[in-house]
């Protein structure tokens, strides 16, 4: 039976018996409409305040086309070896910064994990400290360390280490908290102490995930090391900003091409390593399940 088969008296009786089912949901729809209208008004106000103009945008696209033609063909102008050394310096900044952040975040992650240190005060303090570290952008850290230790790649590595310490510490601690507790419970049931539970129950299970995250951060930090070089923290970014300033755009195109090829190669290698780590962890878990059965 469909509503069309009911006569008006039956519909009225159903409406009286189940008033909630016949009540129009005007309230939620009105709130949704007001929210959309508010967002559109906010977007319009932002566009006015930021001096957004379609005419300027179209004119800028034409200028962008001219700028793109000035980039061709890429030409190192006899400085290919200099640029390669700067690129190697950028990779070194990313590698040292990521490694330092991972080494510092590893013990902090276990202290900030609830299943290792259940004290809520310690957990809250460490987590908020990590939030403070990662809330400051790597470019700000670079400006801070440049004023502390001077210009150069050392400041860049310290900037990446500080920014990634907070991010990796948070991700590492969340990974530790999500580890299956059965392995640790087995170690404890066998008479192992708390350190034994962490060493043989938690660390082997979480290491592949942590390694995958570190590889991803190294890949991302290769780009970050280029950006912080613009403010004087060493690497290829320093050459990039100088050449853009003097409009040596063919050399700029050569630098951009070098960065793209390097990032693509690191991404390919990093992806294979991450899959190997996660795949090895999955096979190990299946083997342990088979042994338990």
XYZ file of C-alpha atoms in Angstrom:
293
model
C 0.000 0.000 0.000
C 1.271 3.438 -0.936
C 0.196 6.869 0.379
C -1.827 7.312 -2.813
C -4.037 4.367 -1.787
C -5.053 6.091 1.474
C -8.100 8.318 1.681
C -7.938 11.751 3.374
C -9.467 10.408 6.608
C -6.793 7.717 6.946
C -4.036 10.211 6.241
C -5.468 12.554 8.877
C -5.571 9.692 11.393
C -1.951 8.787 10.663
C -0.940 12.425 10.962
C -2.617 12.641 14.364
C -1.048 9.369 15.574
C 2.485 10.082 14.233
C 2.881 13.863 14.174
C 6.700 13.644 14.110
C 6.737 11.720 10.838
C 4.673 14.400 9.105
C 6.505 17.381 10.581
C 8.359 19.354 7.956
C 12.135 19.570 8.569
C 12.256 23.283 7.917
C 14.614 24.022 10.791
C 17.642 22.043 9.538
C 17.090 23.203 5.966
C 16.887 26.810 7.120
C 20.096 26.446 9.113
C 21.860 24.866 6.142
C 20.694 27.700 3.879
C 21.873 30.313 6.382
C 25.260 28.578 6.657
C 25.721 28.541 2.880
C 24.656 32.193 2.642
C 27.085 33.105 5.429
C 29.961 31.335 3.695
C 29.175 33.064 0.390
C 29.015 36.441 2.138
C 32.326 35.747 3.882
C 33.934 34.731 0.589
C 32.624 37.869 -1.117
C 33.926 40.097 1.680
C 37.326 38.397 1.509
C 37.505 38.914 -2.261
C 36.711 42.622 -1.859
C 39.257 43.097 0.926
C 41.940 41.202 -1.018
C 41.296 43.354 -4.093
C 40.291 40.383 -6.256
C 39.742 41.354 -9.870
C 38.910 39.169 -12.867
C 40.450 41.753 -15.203
C 43.737 41.682 -13.296
C 43.637 37.884 -13.298
C 43.208 37.704 -17.088
C 45.964 40.255 -17.593
C 48.181 38.273 -15.265
C 47.581 35.084 -17.248
C 48.884 36.821 -20.341
C 51.934 37.971 -18.434
C 52.374 34.430 -17.119
C 52.482 33.144 -20.688
C 55.240 35.625 -21.550
C 57.105 34.653 -18.412
C 56.859 30.959 -19.344
C 58.339 31.619 -22.801
C 61.282 33.399 -21.167
C 62.068 30.177 -19.277
C 62.773 28.252 -22.476
C 65.085 26.591 -23.158
C 66.563 25.705 -19.748
C 70.229 26.669 -19.680
C 72.709 26.350 -16.767
C 74.976 28.978 -18.377
C 78.117 27.102 -17.409
C 77.076 26.681 -13.750
C 75.770 23.117 -13.869
C 78.412 21.837 -11.436
C 77.707 24.690 -9.024
C 73.989 23.948 -9.161
C 74.610 20.215 -8.598
C 76.637 20.976 -5.475
C 73.851 23.253 -4.235
C 71.322 20.496 -4.897
C 73.466 18.031 -2.945
C 73.567 20.549 -0.102
C 69.764 20.767 -0.191
C 69.487 16.979 0.025
C 71.945 17.004 2.921
C 69.850 19.584 4.778
C 66.716 17.499 4.272
C 68.451 14.266 5.309
C 70.143 15.614 8.454
C 67.052 17.540 9.528
C 64.734 14.553 9.045
C 67.132 12.156 10.773
C 67.599 14.453 13.770
C 63.843 14.959 14.097
C 63.176 11.204 13.907
C 65.818 10.372 16.525
C 64.419 12.973 18.923
C 60.781 12.071 18.260
C 61.252 8.310 18.734
C 61.712 8.291 22.556
C 59.294 11.210 22.957
C 56.595 9.231 21.154
C 56.659 6.442 23.740
C 56.505 8.939 26.592
C 53.515 10.663 24.953
C 51.609 7.416 24.227
C 48.800 6.484 26.621
C 49.532 2.763 26.463
C 53.119 3.376 27.652
C 52.788 6.248 30.133
C 49.166 6.328 31.327
C 49.673 9.451 33.478
C 47.252 12.019 31.968
C 49.327 15.002 33.131
C 52.469 13.707 31.399
C 50.502 12.818 28.272
C 48.827 16.248 28.088
C 52.078 18.150 28.704
C 54.084 16.263 26.089
C 51.353 16.355 23.451
C 50.874 20.116 23.868
C 54.619 20.615 23.680
C 54.716 18.720 20.394
C 51.800 20.833 19.148
C 53.766 23.992 19.902
C 56.787 22.724 17.977
C 54.835 21.730 14.871
C 52.591 24.805 14.877
C 55.586 26.978 13.892
C 56.248 26.731 10.147
C 59.644 25.565 8.941
C 60.239 28.955 7.310
C 59.799 30.689 10.685
C 62.170 28.182 12.299
C 64.693 28.979 9.548
C 64.503 32.699 10.271
C 64.950 32.005 14.000
C 67.984 29.748 13.549
C 69.594 32.087 11.014
C 69.646 34.745 13.723
C 71.006 32.215 16.240
C 73.711 30.329 14.301
C 74.076 32.505 11.195
C 73.416 31.922 7.508
C 74.043 28.564 5.898
C 72.872 24.951 5.719
C 73.327 24.341 9.463
C 70.459 26.736 10.186
C 68.351 24.979 7.540
C 68.920 21.532 9.050
C 68.034 22.843 12.520
C 64.864 24.452 11.156
C 63.680 21.199 9.553
C 64.571 19.225 12.681
C 62.524 21.538 14.915
C 59.489 21.608 12.641
C 59.491 17.850 12.045
C 60.180 16.961 15.667
C 56.693 18.090 16.646
C 54.984 16.484 13.650
C 56.844 13.166 13.856
C 56.450 13.031 17.632
C 52.675 13.310 17.277
C 52.479 10.760 14.461
C 54.839 8.339 16.223
C 52.876 8.506 19.503
C 49.580 7.894 17.691
C 51.136 4.915 15.904
C 52.331 3.484 19.236
C 48.851 3.894 20.710
C 47.223 1.975 17.857
C 49.542 -1.051 18.078
C 47.798 -4.348 18.792
C 48.262 -5.019 22.507
C 48.309 -8.817 22.176
C 52.060 -9.057 21.625
C 52.778 -6.891 24.663
C 50.317 -8.851 26.760
C 52.063 -12.051 25.731
C 55.423 -10.663 26.856
C 53.955 -9.568 30.190
C 52.230 -12.920 30.679
C 55.588 -14.632 30.144
C 57.034 -12.719 33.078
C 58.540 -9.800 31.193
C 58.885 -6.403 32.809
C 57.451 -3.157 31.405
C 60.633 -2.430 29.445
C 60.468 -5.920 27.964
C 56.881 -5.272 26.867
C 57.961 -2.084 25.113
C 61.112 -3.593 23.601
C 59.642 -6.875 22.334
C 55.926 -6.070 22.119
C 55.601 -2.494 20.898
C 58.786 -1.498 19.077
C 58.906 -4.374 16.510
C 55.250 -3.826 15.632
C 55.523 -0.064 15.214
C 58.926 0.267 13.512
C 57.693 -0.343 9.913
C 55.067 2.364 10.291
C 57.579 4.806 11.771
C 60.050 4.054 8.991
C 57.391 4.708 6.364
C 56.543 8.055 7.956
C 60.214 9.086 8.115
C 60.665 8.296 4.417
C 57.649 10.395 3.522
C 58.940 13.311 5.597
C 62.351 13.104 3.917
C 60.655 13.335 0.538
C 58.638 16.349 1.690
C 61.634 18.002 3.332
C 63.508 17.992 0.036
C 61.015 20.611 -1.120
C 61.078 22.403 2.237
C 64.883 22.646 2.098
C 64.524 24.433 -1.241
C 62.115 26.965 0.242
C 64.163 27.777 3.352
C 67.192 28.324 1.124
C 65.422 31.430 -0.163
C 65.822 33.110 3.257
C 69.526 32.225 3.490
C 69.476 28.737 4.993
C 71.705 27.269 2.286
C 71.021 24.925 -0.581
C 69.710 25.466 -4.058
C 66.982 27.856 -2.939
C 69.553 30.593 -2.452
C 70.569 30.419 -6.118
C 66.934 30.200 -7.150
C 65.902 33.444 -5.476
C 68.978 35.332 -6.719
C 68.416 34.263 -10.317
C 64.720 35.149 -10.190
C 65.627 38.568 -8.828
C 67.949 39.311 -11.773
C 65.567 37.653 -14.302
C 67.990 34.935 -15.401
C 64.963 32.819 -16.178
C 66.649 30.144 -18.298
C 68.895 29.279 -15.385
C 65.812 29.332 -13.141
C 64.166 26.810 -15.473
C 67.239 24.592 -15.252
C 67.124 24.711 -11.428
C 63.399 23.924 -11.398
C 63.985 20.989 -13.745
C 66.730 19.668 -11.459
C 64.434 19.927 -8.431
C 61.559 18.180 -10.245
C 63.753 15.276 -11.367
C 65.257 14.897 -7.883
C 61.897 14.966 -6.114
C 60.447 12.452 -8.612
C 63.390 10.086 -8.083
C 63.134 10.359 -4.296
C 59.382 9.808 -4.488
C 59.822 6.638 -6.569
C 62.471 5.175 -4.249
C 60.581 6.232 -1.122
C 57.345 4.661 -2.356
C 59.066 1.335 -3.002
C 60.730 1.381 0.416
C 57.475 2.245 2.189
C 55.657 -0.602 0.426
C 58.480 -2.975 1.353
C 58.332 -1.921 4.999
C 54.565 -2.189 5.288
C 54.491 -5.432 3.289
C 57.187 -6.966 5.490
C 55.267 -5.997 8.597
C 52.084 -7.553 7.221
C 53.862 -10.822 6.393
C 55.416 -10.895 9.851
C 52.000 -10.403 11.435
C 50.503 -13.242 9.382
C 53.370 -15.519 10.369
C 52.847 -14.746 14.040
C 49.133 -15.443 13.721
C 49.924 -18.765 12.075
C 52.282 -19.678 14.886
C 49.699 -18.793 17.511
C 47.139 -20.962 15.799
